[in-house]
Short mmCIF file of C-alpha atoms in Angstrom, two decimals:
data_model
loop_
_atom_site.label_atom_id
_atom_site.label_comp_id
_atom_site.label_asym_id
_atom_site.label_seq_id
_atom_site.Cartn_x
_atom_site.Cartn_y
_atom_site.Cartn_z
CA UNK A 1377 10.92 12.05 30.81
CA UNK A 1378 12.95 14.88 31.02
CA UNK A 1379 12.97 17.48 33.60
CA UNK A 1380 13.71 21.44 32.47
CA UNK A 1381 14.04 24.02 34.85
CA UNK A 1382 13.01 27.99 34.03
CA UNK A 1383 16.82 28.41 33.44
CA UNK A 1384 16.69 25.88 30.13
CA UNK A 1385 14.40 28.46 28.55
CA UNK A 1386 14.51 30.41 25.73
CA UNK A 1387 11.15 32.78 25.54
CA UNK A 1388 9.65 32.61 22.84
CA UNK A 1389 7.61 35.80 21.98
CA UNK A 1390 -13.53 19.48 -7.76
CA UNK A 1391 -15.47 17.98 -8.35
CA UNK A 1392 -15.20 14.70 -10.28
CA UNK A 1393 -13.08 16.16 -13.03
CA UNK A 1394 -10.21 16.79 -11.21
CA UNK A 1395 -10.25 13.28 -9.62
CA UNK A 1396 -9.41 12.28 -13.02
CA UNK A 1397 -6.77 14.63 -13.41
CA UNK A 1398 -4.94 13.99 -9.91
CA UNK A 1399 -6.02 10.39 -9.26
CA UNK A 1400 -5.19 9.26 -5.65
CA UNK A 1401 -4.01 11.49 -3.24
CA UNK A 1402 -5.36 10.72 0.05
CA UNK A 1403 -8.39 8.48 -0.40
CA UNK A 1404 -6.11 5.96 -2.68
CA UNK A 1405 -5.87 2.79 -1.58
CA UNK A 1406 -2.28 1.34 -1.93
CA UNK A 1407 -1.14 4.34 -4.60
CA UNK A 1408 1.99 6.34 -3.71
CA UNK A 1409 -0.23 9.38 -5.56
CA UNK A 1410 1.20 13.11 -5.54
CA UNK A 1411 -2.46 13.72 -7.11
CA UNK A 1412 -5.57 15.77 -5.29
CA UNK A 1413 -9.08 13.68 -5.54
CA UNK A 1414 -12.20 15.02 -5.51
CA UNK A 1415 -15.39 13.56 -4.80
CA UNK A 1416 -18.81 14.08 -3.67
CA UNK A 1417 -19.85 13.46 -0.47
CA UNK A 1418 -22.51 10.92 0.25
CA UNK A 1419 -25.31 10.86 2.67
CA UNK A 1420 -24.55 11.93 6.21
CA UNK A 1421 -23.74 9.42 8.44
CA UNK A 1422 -25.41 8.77 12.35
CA UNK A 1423 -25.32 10.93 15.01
CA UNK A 1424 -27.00 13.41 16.50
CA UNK A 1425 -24.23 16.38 15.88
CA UNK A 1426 -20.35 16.75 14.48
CA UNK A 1427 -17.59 14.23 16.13
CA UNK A 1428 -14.60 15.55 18.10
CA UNK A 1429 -11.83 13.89 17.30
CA UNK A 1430 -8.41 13.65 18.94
CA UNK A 1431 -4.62 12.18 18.07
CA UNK A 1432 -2.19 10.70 20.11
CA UNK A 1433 0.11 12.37 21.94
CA UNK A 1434 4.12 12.35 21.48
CA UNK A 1435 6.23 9.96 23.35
CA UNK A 1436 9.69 11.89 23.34
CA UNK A 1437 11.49 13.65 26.34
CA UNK A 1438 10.32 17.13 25.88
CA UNK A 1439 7.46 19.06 25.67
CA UNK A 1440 6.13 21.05 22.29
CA UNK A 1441 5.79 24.50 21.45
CA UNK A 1442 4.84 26.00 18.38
CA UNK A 1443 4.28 29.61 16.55
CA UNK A 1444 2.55 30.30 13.57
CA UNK A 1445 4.88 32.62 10.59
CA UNK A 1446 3.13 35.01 7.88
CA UNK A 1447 5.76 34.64 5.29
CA UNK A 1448 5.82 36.97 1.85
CA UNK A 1449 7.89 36.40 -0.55
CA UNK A 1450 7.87 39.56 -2.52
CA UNK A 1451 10.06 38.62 -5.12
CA UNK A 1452 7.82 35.99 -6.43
CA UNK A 1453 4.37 36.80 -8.25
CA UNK A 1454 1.58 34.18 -6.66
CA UNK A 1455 1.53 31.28 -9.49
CA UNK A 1456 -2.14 30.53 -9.10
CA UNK A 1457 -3.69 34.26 -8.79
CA UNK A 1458 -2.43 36.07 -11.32
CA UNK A 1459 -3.23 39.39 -9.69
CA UNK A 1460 -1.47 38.78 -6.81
CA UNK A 1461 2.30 40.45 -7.22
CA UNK A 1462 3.62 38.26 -4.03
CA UNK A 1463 3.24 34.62 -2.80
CA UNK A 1464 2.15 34.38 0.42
CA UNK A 1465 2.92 31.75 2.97
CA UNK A 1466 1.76 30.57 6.22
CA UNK A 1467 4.26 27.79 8.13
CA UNK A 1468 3.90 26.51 11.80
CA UNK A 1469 7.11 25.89 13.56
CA UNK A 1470 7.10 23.80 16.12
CA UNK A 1471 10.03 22.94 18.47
CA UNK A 1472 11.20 21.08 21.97
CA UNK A 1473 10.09 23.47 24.86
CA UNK A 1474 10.84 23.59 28.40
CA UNK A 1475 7.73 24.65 30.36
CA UNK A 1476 4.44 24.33 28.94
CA UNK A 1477 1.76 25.42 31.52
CA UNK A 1478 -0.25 28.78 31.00
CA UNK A 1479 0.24 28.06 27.02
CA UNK A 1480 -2.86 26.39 25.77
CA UNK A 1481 -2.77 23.48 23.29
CA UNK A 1482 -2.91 24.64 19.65
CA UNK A 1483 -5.90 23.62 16.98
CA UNK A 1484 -5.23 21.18 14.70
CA UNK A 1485 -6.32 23.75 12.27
CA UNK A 1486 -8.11 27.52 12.64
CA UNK A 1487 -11.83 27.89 11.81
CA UNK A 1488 -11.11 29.34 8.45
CA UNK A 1489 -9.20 26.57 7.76
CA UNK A 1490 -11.70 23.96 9.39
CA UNK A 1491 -14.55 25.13 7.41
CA UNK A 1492 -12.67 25.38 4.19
CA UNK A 1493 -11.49 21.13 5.48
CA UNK A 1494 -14.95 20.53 5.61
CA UNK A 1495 -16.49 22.18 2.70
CA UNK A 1496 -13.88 20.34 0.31
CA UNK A 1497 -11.19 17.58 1.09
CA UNK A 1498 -9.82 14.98 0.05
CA UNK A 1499 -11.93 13.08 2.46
CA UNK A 1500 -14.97 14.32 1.51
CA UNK A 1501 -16.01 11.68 -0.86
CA UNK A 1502 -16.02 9.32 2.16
CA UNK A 1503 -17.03 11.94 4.88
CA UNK A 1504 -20.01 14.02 4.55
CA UNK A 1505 -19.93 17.62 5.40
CA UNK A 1506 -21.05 18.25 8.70
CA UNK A 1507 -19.65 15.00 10.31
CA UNK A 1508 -16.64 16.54 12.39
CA UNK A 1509 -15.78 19.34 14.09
CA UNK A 1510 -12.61 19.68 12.59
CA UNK A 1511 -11.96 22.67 14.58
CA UNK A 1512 -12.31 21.32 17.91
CA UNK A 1513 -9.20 18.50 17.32
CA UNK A 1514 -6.53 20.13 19.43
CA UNK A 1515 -2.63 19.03 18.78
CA UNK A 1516 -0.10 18.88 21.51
CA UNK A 1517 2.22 21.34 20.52
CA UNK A 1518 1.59 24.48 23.12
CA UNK A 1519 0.79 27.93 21.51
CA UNK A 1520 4.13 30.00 21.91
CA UNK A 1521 5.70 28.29 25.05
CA UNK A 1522 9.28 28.50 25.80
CA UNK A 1523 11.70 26.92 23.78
CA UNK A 1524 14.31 24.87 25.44
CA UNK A 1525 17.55 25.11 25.13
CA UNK A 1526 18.70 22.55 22.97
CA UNK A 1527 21.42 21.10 25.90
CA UNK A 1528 24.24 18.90 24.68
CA UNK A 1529 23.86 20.66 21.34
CA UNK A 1530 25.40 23.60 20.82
CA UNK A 1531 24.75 24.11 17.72
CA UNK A 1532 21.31 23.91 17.80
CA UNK A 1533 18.28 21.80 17.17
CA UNK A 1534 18.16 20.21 13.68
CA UNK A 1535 15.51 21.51 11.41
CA UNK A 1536 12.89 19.25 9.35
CA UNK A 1537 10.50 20.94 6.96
CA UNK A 1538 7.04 19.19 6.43
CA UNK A 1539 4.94 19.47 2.91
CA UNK A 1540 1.53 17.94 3.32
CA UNK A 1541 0.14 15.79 0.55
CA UNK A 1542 -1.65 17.64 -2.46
CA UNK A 1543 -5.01 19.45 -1.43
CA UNK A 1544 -3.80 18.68 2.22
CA UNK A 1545 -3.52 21.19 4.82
CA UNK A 1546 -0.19 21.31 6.84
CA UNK A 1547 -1.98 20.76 9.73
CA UNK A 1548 -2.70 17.45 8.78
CA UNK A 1549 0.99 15.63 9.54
CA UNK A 1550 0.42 16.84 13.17
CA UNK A 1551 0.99 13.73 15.17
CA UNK A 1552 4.47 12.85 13.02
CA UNK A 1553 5.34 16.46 13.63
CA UNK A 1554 4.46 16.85 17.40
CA UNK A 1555 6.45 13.52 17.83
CA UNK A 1556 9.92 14.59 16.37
CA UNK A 1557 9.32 18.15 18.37
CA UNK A 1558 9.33 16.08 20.78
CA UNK A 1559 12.26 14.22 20.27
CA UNK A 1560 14.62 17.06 20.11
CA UNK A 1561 14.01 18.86 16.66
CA UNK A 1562 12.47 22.31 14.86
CA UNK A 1563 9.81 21.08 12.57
CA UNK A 1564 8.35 23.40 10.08
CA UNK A 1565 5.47 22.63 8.13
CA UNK A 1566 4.40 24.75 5.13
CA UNK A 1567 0.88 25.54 3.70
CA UNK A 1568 1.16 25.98 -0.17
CA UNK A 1569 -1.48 28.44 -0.79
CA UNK A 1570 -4.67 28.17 -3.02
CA UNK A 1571 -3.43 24.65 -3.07
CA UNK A 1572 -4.53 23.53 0.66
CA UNK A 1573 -8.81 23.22 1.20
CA UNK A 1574 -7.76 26.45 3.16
CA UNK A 1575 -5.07 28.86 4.76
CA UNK A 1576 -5.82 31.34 7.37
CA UNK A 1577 -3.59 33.72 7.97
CA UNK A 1578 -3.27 36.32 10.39
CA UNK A 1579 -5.53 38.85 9.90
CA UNK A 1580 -8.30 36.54 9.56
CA UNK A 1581 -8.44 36.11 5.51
CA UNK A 1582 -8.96 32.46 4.60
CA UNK A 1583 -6.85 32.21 1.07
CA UNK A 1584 -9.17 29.04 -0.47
CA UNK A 1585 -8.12 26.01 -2.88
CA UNK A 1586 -7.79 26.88 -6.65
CA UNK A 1587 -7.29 23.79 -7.39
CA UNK A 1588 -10.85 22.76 -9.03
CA UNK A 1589 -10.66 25.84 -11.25
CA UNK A 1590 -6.83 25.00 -12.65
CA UNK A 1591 -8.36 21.04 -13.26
CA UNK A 1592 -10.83 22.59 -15.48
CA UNK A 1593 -8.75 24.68 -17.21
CA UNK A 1594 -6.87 21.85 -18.53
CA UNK A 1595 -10.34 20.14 -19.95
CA UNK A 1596 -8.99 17.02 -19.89
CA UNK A 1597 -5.97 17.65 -22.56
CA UNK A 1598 -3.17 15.52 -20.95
CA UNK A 1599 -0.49 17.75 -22.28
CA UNK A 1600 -1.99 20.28 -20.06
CA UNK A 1601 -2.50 18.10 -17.59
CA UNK A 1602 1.22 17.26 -17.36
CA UNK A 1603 1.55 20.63 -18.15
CA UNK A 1604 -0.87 21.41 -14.57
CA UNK A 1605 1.69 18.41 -12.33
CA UNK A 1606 4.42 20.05 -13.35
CA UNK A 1607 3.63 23.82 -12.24
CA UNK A 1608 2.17 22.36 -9.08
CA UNK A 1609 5.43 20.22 -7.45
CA UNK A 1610 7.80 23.65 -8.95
CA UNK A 1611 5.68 25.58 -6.99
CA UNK A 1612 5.93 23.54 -3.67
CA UNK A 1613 9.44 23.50 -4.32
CA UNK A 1614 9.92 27.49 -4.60
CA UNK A 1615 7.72 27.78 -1.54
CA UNK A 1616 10.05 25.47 0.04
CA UNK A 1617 13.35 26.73 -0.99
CA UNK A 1618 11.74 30.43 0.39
CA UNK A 1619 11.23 28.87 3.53
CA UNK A 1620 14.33 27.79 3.86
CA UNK A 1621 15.61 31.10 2.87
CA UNK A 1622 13.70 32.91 5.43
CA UNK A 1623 14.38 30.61 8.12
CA UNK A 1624 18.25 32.29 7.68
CA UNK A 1625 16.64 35.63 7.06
CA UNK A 1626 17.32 37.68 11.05
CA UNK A 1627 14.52 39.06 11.84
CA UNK A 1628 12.44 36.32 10.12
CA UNK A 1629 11.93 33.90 13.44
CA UNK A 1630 11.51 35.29 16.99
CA UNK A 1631 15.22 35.96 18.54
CA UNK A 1632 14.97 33.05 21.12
CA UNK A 1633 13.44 30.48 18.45
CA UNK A 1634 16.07 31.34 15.84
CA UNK A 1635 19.11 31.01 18.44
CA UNK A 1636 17.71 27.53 18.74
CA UNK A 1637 17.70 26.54 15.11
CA UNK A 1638 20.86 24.14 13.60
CA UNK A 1639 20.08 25.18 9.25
CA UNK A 1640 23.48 23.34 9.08
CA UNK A 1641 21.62 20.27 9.81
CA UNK A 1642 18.51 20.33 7.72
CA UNK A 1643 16.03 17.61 6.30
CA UNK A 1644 12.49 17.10 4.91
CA UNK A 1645 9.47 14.97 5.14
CA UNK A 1646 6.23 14.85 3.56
CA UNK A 1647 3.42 12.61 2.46
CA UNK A 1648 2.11 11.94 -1.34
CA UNK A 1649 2.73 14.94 -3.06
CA UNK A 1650 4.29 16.36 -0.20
CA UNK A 1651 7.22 12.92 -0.50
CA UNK A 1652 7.97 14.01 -4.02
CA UNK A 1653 8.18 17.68 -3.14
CA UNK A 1654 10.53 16.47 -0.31
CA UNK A 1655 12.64 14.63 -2.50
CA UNK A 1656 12.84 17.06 -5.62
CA UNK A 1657 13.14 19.78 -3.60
CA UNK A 1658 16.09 17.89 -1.37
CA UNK A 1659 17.75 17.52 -5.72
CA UNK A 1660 17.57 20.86 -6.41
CA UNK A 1661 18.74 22.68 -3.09
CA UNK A 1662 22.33 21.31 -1.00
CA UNK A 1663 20.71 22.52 2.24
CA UNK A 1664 18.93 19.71 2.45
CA UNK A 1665 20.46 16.96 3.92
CA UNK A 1666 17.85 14.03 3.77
CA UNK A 1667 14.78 13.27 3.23
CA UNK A 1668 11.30 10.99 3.86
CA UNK A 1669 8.67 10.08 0.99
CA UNK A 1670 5.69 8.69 2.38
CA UNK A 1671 3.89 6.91 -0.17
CA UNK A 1672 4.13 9.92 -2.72
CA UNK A 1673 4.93 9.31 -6.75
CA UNK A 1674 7.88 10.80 -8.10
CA UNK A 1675 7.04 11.54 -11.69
CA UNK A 1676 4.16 13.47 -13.56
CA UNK A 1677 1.45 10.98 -14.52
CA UNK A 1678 -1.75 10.15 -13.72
CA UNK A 1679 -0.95 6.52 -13.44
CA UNK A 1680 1.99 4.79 -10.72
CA UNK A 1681 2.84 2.79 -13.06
CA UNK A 1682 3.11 4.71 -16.33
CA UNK A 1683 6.71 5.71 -16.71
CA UNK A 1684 6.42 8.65 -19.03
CA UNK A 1685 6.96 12.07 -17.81
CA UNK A 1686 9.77 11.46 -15.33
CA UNK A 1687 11.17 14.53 -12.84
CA UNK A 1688 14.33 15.28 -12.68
CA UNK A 1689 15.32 13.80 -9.33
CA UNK A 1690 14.12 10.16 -10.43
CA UNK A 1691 16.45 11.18 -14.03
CA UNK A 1692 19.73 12.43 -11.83
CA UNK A 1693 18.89 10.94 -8.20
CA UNK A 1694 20.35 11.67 -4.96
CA UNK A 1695 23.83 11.87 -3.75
CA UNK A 1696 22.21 11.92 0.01
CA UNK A 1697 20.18 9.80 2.13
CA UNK A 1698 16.48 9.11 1.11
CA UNK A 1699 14.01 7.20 2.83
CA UNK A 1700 11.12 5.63 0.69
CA UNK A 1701 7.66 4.48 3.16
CA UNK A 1702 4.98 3.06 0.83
CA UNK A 1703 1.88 0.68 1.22
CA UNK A 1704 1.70 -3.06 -0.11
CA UNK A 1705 2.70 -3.86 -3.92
CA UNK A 1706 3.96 0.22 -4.47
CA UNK A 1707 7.90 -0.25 -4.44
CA UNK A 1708 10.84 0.83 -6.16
CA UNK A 1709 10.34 -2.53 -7.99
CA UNK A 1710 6.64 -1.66 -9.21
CA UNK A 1711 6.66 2.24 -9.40
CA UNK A 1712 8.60 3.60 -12.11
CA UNK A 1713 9.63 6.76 -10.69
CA UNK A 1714 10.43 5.20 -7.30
CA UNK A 1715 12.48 2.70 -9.43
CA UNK A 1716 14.66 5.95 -11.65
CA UNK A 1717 15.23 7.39 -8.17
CA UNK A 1718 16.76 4.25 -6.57
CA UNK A 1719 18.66 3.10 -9.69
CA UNK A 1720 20.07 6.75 -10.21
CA UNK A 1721 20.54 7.52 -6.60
CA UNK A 1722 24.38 7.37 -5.13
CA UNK A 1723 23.08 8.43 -1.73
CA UNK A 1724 22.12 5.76 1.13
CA UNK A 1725 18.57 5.18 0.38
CA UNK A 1726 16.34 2.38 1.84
CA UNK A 1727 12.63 1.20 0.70
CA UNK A 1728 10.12 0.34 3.20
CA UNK A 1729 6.61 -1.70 2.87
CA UNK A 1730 4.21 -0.64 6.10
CA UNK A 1731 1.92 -4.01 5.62
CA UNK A 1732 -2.14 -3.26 5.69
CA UNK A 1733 -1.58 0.44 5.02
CA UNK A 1734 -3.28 2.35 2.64
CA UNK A 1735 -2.23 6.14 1.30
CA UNK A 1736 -4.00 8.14 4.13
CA UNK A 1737 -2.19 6.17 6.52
CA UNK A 1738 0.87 7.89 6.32
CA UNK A 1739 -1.33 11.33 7.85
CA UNK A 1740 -3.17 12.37 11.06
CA UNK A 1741 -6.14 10.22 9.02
CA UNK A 1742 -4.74 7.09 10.42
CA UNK A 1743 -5.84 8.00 13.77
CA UNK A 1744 -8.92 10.20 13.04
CA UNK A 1745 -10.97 8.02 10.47
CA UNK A 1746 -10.97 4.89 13.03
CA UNK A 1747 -12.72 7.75 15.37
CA UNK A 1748 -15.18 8.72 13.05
CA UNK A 1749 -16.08 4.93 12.26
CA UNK A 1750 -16.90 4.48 15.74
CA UNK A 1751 -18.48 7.65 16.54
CA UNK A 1752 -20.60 7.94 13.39
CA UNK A 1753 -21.31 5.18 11.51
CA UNK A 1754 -18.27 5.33 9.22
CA UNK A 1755 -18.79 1.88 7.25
CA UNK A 1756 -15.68 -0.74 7.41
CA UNK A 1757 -14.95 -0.75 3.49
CA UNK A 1758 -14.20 3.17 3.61
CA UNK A 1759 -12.26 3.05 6.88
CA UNK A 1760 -9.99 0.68 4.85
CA UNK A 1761 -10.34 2.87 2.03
CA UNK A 1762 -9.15 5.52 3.25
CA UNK A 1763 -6.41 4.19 5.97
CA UNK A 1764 -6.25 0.25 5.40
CA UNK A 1765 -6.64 -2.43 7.64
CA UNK A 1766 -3.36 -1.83 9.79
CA UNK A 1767 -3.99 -1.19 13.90
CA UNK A 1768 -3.57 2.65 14.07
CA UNK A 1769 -1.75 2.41 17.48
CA UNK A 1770 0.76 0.08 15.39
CA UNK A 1771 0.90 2.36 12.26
CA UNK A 1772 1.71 5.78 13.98
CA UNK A 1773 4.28 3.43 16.19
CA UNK A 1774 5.83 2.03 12.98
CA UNK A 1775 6.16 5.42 11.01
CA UNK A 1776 7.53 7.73 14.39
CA UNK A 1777 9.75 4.80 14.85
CA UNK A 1778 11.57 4.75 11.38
CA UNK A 1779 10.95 8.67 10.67
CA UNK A 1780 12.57 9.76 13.57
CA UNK A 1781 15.42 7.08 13.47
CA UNK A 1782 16.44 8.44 10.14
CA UNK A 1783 16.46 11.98 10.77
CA UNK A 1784 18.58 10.90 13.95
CA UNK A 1785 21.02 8.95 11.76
CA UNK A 1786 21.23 12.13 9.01
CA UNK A 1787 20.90 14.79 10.76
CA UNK A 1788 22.29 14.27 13.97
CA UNK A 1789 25.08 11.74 13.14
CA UNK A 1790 23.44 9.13 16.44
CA UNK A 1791 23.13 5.72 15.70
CA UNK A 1792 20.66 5.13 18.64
CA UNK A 1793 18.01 2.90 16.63
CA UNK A 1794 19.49 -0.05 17.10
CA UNK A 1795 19.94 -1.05 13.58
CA UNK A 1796 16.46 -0.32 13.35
CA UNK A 1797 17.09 0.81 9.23
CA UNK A 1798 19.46 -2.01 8.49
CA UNK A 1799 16.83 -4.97 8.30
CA UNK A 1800 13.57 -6.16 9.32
CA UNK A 1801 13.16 -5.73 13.46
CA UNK A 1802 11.17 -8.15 15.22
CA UNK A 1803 9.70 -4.58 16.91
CA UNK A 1804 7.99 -3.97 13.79
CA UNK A 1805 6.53 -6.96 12.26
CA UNK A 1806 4.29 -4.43 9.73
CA UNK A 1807 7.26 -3.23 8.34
CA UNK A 1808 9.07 -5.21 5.52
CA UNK A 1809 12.43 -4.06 3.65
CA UNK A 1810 12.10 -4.15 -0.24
CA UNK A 1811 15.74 -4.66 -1.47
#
C-alpha cells in the first residue's frame, strides 16, 4: 500500500411488454443483451425487514475519492421529454486520492435513486420490492476527498468513462469503478437520463425511467422497435461524446480534479448496453482510445443471434484496441454483431469467455444477489439466473484483473500484467480465450 503525505494533495472542493421489446439486459442468462427487461415481482421473500448489502472493497495502492457533476448540455433538446429544451446529465467522477479521513464513504446510490431501484429494475422480476435497502449499500470511494497527485505521471491520470447497462443506474458498476480509482485512474460514470430506474440530481428532483412508456409506443411494430434501439444507443453516445466534451470544458471540473485529468489518454467501459455504447461510441469519436464490452450486443435486434440490423461499428470496426468479456456459448463465433466487429476490426482486439457467468455478473449484482440469497431467502435457480454459478470472490477477481490490465496496456503504455491478455493464465482458470 501506498503511503501519501498532505503534500501529494490536490483539494478537491414495464411491464411485460417491454421485456419483449428489450429481451435480456440484466436478468439474461448467458445473453450479451443491450436490451432493458421488465418483469413483475413475485412474492416477498423471508425476513423480518429490508437487507443491507455491501461490495468488496478495492485492492489497488490508493485510496478513492469521488464528486458528483450536474451536467447540461444546452445545445441538445432532451430526446425522451419532448418539452425539455436541454439534456441533462448527472456523472460521478471518481479518482486516486491521498487522504481519506473526515470524508465519509459515498452511497451506492441517493434515496431518490434507491427508491426509483426498487420500485422498477431490472431485478425486480427476481427481487420483490421491499427486500433491500438499496440506499444503505455504501461504496468505497470517499465523498470529495483530496485527490492525489498523480506522481510519476505528469501528465496526469488516464480517464475511463463508464455507461451502465440499459435501465441500469451508473451506480451499479461501483466495485469495477472503485477498483481502477484505485489503481491509479479518473473514472467517470454517466447516468443517461429517463433511461436509468432513477437520477437524482442536485436539487433533489429524481428525473424517472421513460422507458416503459417509449416500449409502448412502439406496440409491438418491430420497425419501431428497431426504430426505439436505435434512438436509445445514439443517445448514450451523444451523452457520452458531451461528457467528454465537458470534461475539456475549464470551469467544468473542480480546479484541483481537472489538473489531475490525462483526456490525452482516454478509454471506456461498460456492461450490456453500456459495452455497445462503449464500443460505438469509441467508432464514432478519436478521443477514445480503447475500450471494454462486457457481455453487451452490438447490433439492433431483439435476438443475439439474428444478424439483421447491424450498427455501424460491427459494419466499419475498430482501428484501436477492444476488449470483448462475455458469458459461456456468446462469442464472436456465435453472436453476429460480435462476429462483424472482430472480422472488420484492424485494431488489437481479444475475446474472452468468464466460465459459469451469467449477464448480471459483469455488475455490482455479482456480489449483491449472493447477499440477498443468504439473507432472504433468495432461491438457488434465480441466484444463477441472475449472476450464474461462478464464485463471486473469483468473478470480481477475474474481471478487475483483465479490465484493469487492458486499460494499463492502452492507456498507459505498461505491460505489467504479465502476459495476462496474451493467453489463458493458470491465475484465472474461469477465464478462457476464444480465438
Amino acid at each position: 500500500m501506498a503511503v501519501f503525505t498532505r503534500r501529494d494533495c490536490l483539494i478537491t472542493g414495464v411491464a411485460a411488454a417491454a421485456a419483449a421489446v428489450f429481451p435480456g439486459a440484466s436478468v439474461a442468462v448467458g445473453r450479451p443483451r443491450a436490451g432493458l427487461p421488465v418483469g413483475r415481482p413475485r412474492a416477498g421473500l423471508r425476513g423480518t425487514g429490508p437487507v443491507r448489502l455491501t461490495l468488496p472493497a478495492p485492492t489497488g495502492a490508493y485510496p478513492v475519492g469521488v464528486t458528483s457533476l450536474r451536467l447540461v448540455d444546452g445545445r441538445r433538446r432532451d430526446p425522451w421529454v419532448a418539452e425539455r429544451p436541454y439534456r441533462e446529465l448527472m456523472v460521478s467522477v471518481r479518482y486516486p486520492a491521498c487522504a481519506v479521513g473526515g470524508h465519509s464513504r459515498a452511497p451506492q446510490m441517493l434515496p431518490g435513486e434507491a427508491a426509483a431501484f426498487d420500485d422498477w429494475s431490472n431485478f425486480s422480476e427476481v427481487i420483490p420490492k421491499g427486500t433491500v435497502d438499496w440506499g444503505a449499500t455504501r461504496t468505497y470511494a470517499h465523498l470529495d476527498a483530496p485527490a492525489a497527485r498523480p506522481g510519476g505521471r505528469p501528465r496526469g491520470f488516464p480517464v475511463v468513462l463508464y455507461s451502465p447497462g440499459a435501465g441500469d443506474p451508473r451506480t451499479f458498476g461501483s466495485t469495477l469503478c472503485d477498483e481502477l480509482a484505485s489503481r491509479g485512474y479518473a473514472v467517470v460514470s454517466i447516468d443517461h437520463t429517463y433511461e436509468a430506474p432513477g437520477v437524482e440530481f442536485p436539487d433533489g428532483r429524481v428525473a424517472r425511467t421513460r422507458m416503459q412508456e417509449e416500449v409502448r409506443k412502439t406496440q409491438g411494430n418491430p420497425a419501431q422497435i428497431v426504430a426505439l434501439l436505435r434512438k436509445l444507443t445514439a443517445v448514450r453516445v451523444a451523452d457520452t461524446r458531451f461528457v467528454l466534451d465537458e470534461l475539456g470544458r475549464p470551469g467544468a471540473l473542480p480546479g484541483a480534479l481537472r489538473r489531475v485529468l490525462e483526456l490525452r489518454a482516454v478509454g471506456m467501459f461498460g456492461q450490456s448496453g453500456g459495452g455497445f455504447t462503449a464500443a460505438q461510441a469509441m467508432h464514432d469519436d478519436r478521443r477514445i482510445k480503447a475500450a471494454v464490452n462486457l457481455d453487451g450486443v452490438m447490433g439492433y435486434t431483439q435476438d443475439d443471434f439474428d444478424p439483421a440490423n447491424p450498427s455501424t461499428v460491427g459494419m466499419e470496426g475498430l482501428d484501436r484496441p477492444l476488449l470483448l468479456m462475455g458469458v459461456e456459448g456468446h462469442n464472436h463465433r456465435t453472436v453476429p454483431s460480435w462476429k462483424a466487429v472482430w472480422e472488420h476490426s484492424s485494431g488489437w482486439h481479444r475475446d474472452l469467455t468468464l466460465a459459469g457467468a451469467a449477464h448480471a455478473s459483469f455488475t455490482d449484482a455479482q456480489w449483491m444477489v449472493p447477499q440477498v440469497a443468504r439473507k432472504a431467502g433468495l432461491p438457488r435457480k434465480d441466484v444463477e439466473k441472475l449472476v450464474g454459478t461462478v464464485v463471486p470472490e473469483r468473478s470480481v477477481a477475474a474481471q478487475r484483473a483483465y479490465v484493469t490490465a487492458f486499460f494499463d496496456r492502452w492507456l498507459r503504455g505498461q505491460g505489467t500484467d504479465s502476459g495476462l491478455l496474451d493467453g489463458p493464465s493458470g491465475r484465472f482458470p474461469e477465464v478462457r480465450f476464444v480465438w
